[in-house]
Tab-separated table of C-alpha atoms and ligand atoms in Angstrom:
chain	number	residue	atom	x	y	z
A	1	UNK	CA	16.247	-14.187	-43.527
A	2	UNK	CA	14.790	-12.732	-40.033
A	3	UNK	CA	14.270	-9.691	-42.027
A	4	UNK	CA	11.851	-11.267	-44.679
A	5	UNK	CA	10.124	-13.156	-42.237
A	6	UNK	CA	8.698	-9.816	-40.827
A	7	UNK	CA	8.196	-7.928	-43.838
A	8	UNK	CA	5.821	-10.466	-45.546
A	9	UNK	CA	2.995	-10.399	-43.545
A	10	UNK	CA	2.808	-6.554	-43.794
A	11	UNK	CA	2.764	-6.517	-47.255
A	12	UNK	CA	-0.162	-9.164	-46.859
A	13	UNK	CA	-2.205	-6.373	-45.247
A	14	UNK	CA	-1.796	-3.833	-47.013
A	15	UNK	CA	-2.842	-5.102	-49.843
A	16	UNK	CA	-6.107	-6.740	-48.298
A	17	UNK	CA	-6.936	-3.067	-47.012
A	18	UNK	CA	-6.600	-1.267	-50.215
A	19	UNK	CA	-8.778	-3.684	-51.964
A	20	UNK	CA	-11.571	-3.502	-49.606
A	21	UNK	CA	-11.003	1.030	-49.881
A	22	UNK	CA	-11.551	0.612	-53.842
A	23	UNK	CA	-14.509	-1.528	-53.748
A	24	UNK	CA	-16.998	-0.182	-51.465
A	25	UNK	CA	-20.462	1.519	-52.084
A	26	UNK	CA	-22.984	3.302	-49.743
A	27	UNK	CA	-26.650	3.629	-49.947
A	28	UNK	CA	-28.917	6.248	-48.074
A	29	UNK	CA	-31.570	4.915	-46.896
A	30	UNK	CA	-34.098	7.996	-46.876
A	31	UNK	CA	-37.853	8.095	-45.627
A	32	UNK	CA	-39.055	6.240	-47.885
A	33	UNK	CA	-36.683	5.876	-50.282
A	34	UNK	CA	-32.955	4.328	-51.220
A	35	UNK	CA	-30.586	6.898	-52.398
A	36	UNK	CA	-32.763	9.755	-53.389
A	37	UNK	CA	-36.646	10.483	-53.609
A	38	UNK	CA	-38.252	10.091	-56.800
A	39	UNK	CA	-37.632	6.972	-59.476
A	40	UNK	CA	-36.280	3.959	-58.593
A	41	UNK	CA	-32.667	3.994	-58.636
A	42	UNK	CA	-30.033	2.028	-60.139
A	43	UNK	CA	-26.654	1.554	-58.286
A	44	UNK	CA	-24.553	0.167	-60.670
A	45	UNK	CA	-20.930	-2.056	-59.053
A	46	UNK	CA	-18.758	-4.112	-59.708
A	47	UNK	CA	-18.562	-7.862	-58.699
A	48	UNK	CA	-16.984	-8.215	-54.921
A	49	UNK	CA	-18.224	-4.672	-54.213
A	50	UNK	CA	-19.140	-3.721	-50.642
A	51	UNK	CA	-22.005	-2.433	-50.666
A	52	UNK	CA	-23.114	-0.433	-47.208
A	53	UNK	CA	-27.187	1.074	-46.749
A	54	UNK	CA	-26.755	3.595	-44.237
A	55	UNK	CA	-30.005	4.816	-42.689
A	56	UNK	CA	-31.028	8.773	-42.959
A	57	UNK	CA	-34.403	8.841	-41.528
A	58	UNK	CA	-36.303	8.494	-38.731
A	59	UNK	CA	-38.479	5.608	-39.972
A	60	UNK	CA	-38.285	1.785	-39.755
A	61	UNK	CA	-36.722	0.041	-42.880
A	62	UNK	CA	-35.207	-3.032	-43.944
A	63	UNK	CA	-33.109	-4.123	-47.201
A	64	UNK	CA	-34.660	-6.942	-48.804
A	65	UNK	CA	-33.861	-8.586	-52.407
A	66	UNK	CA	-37.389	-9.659	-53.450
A	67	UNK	CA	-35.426	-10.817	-57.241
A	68	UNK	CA	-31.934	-11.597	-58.083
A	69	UNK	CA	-29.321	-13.833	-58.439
A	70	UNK	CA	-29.107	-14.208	-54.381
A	71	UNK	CA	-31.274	-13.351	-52.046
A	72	UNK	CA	-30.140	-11.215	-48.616
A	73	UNK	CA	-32.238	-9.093	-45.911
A	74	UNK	CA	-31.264	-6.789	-43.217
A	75	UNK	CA	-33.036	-6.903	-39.941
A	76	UNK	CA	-35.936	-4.134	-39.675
A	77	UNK	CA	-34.865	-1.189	-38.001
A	78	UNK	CA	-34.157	3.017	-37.932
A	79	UNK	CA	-30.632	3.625	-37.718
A	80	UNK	CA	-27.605	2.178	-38.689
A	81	UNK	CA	-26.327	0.570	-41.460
A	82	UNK	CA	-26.045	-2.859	-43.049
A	83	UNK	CA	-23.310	-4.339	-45.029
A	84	UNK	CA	-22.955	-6.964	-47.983
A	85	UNK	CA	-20.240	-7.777	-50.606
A	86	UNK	CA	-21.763	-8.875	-53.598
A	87	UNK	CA	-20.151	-11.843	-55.406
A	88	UNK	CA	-22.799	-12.644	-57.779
A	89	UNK	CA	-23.645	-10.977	-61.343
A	90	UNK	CA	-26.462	-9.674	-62.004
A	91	UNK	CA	-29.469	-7.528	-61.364
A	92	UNK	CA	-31.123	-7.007	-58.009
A	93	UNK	CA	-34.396	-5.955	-57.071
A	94	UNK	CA	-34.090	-4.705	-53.562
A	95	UNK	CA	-37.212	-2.978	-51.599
A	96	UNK	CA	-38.132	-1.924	-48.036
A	97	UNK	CA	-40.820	-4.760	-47.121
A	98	UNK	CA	-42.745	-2.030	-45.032
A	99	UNK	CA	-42.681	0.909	-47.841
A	100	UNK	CA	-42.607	-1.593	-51.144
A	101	UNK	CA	-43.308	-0.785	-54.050
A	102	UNK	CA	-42.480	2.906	-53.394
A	103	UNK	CA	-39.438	2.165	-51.882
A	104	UNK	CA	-37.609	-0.045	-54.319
A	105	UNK	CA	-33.844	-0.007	-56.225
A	106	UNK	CA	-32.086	-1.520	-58.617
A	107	UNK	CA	-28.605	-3.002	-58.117
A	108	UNK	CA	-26.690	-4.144	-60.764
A	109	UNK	CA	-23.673	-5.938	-59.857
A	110	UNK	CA	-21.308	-6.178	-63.223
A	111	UNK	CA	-18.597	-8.900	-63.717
B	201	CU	CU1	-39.166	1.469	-45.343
């Protein structure tokens, strides 16, 4: 009994940490641009998904959903990175609110 007492809540743990390994994404966050230069890109996840911009330039940025099923913002600034699990379906229009329209993305987060 003293045995499974202990053993439970490691099994808890482990299981929470190789969920959250599987379903995470990163995002560069270039000057001026998400991902790479060019088109707008489409980062395509699935539902629950951790998504994580990571900043790669020297400039100021933010991450902003301008249209979407839910709406989320990072604070503005030049380093860093900013983190968000995405529960909700659907497509996403995200942009830098300093460098829109040229800096846009897509995200599509699938069921
Ligand atoms: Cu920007």
């Amino acid at each position: 009994m003293r045995k499974l007492l202990v053993a439970l809540p490691i099994v808890a743990v482990s299981a929470t940490l190789a969920t959250q390994a599987l379903a995470a994404t990163s995002v560069k966050v270039g000057d001026d641009y998400f991902v790479r230069k060019g088109s707008t890109p489409t980062v395509t996840v699935k539902r629950g998904t951790k998504v994580t911009w990571r900043w790669a330039g020297r400039d100021m940025h933010n991450v902003a959903v301008t249209k979407g099923p839910v709406k989320f913002r990072s604070s503005y600034k030049s380093s860093g990175t900013y983190s968000k699990t995405v529960r909700t379906a659907g497509t996403y229009t995200i942009v830098c609110s300093i460098h829109q329209p040229e800096m846009t993305m897509k995200l599509r987060v699938k069921r």
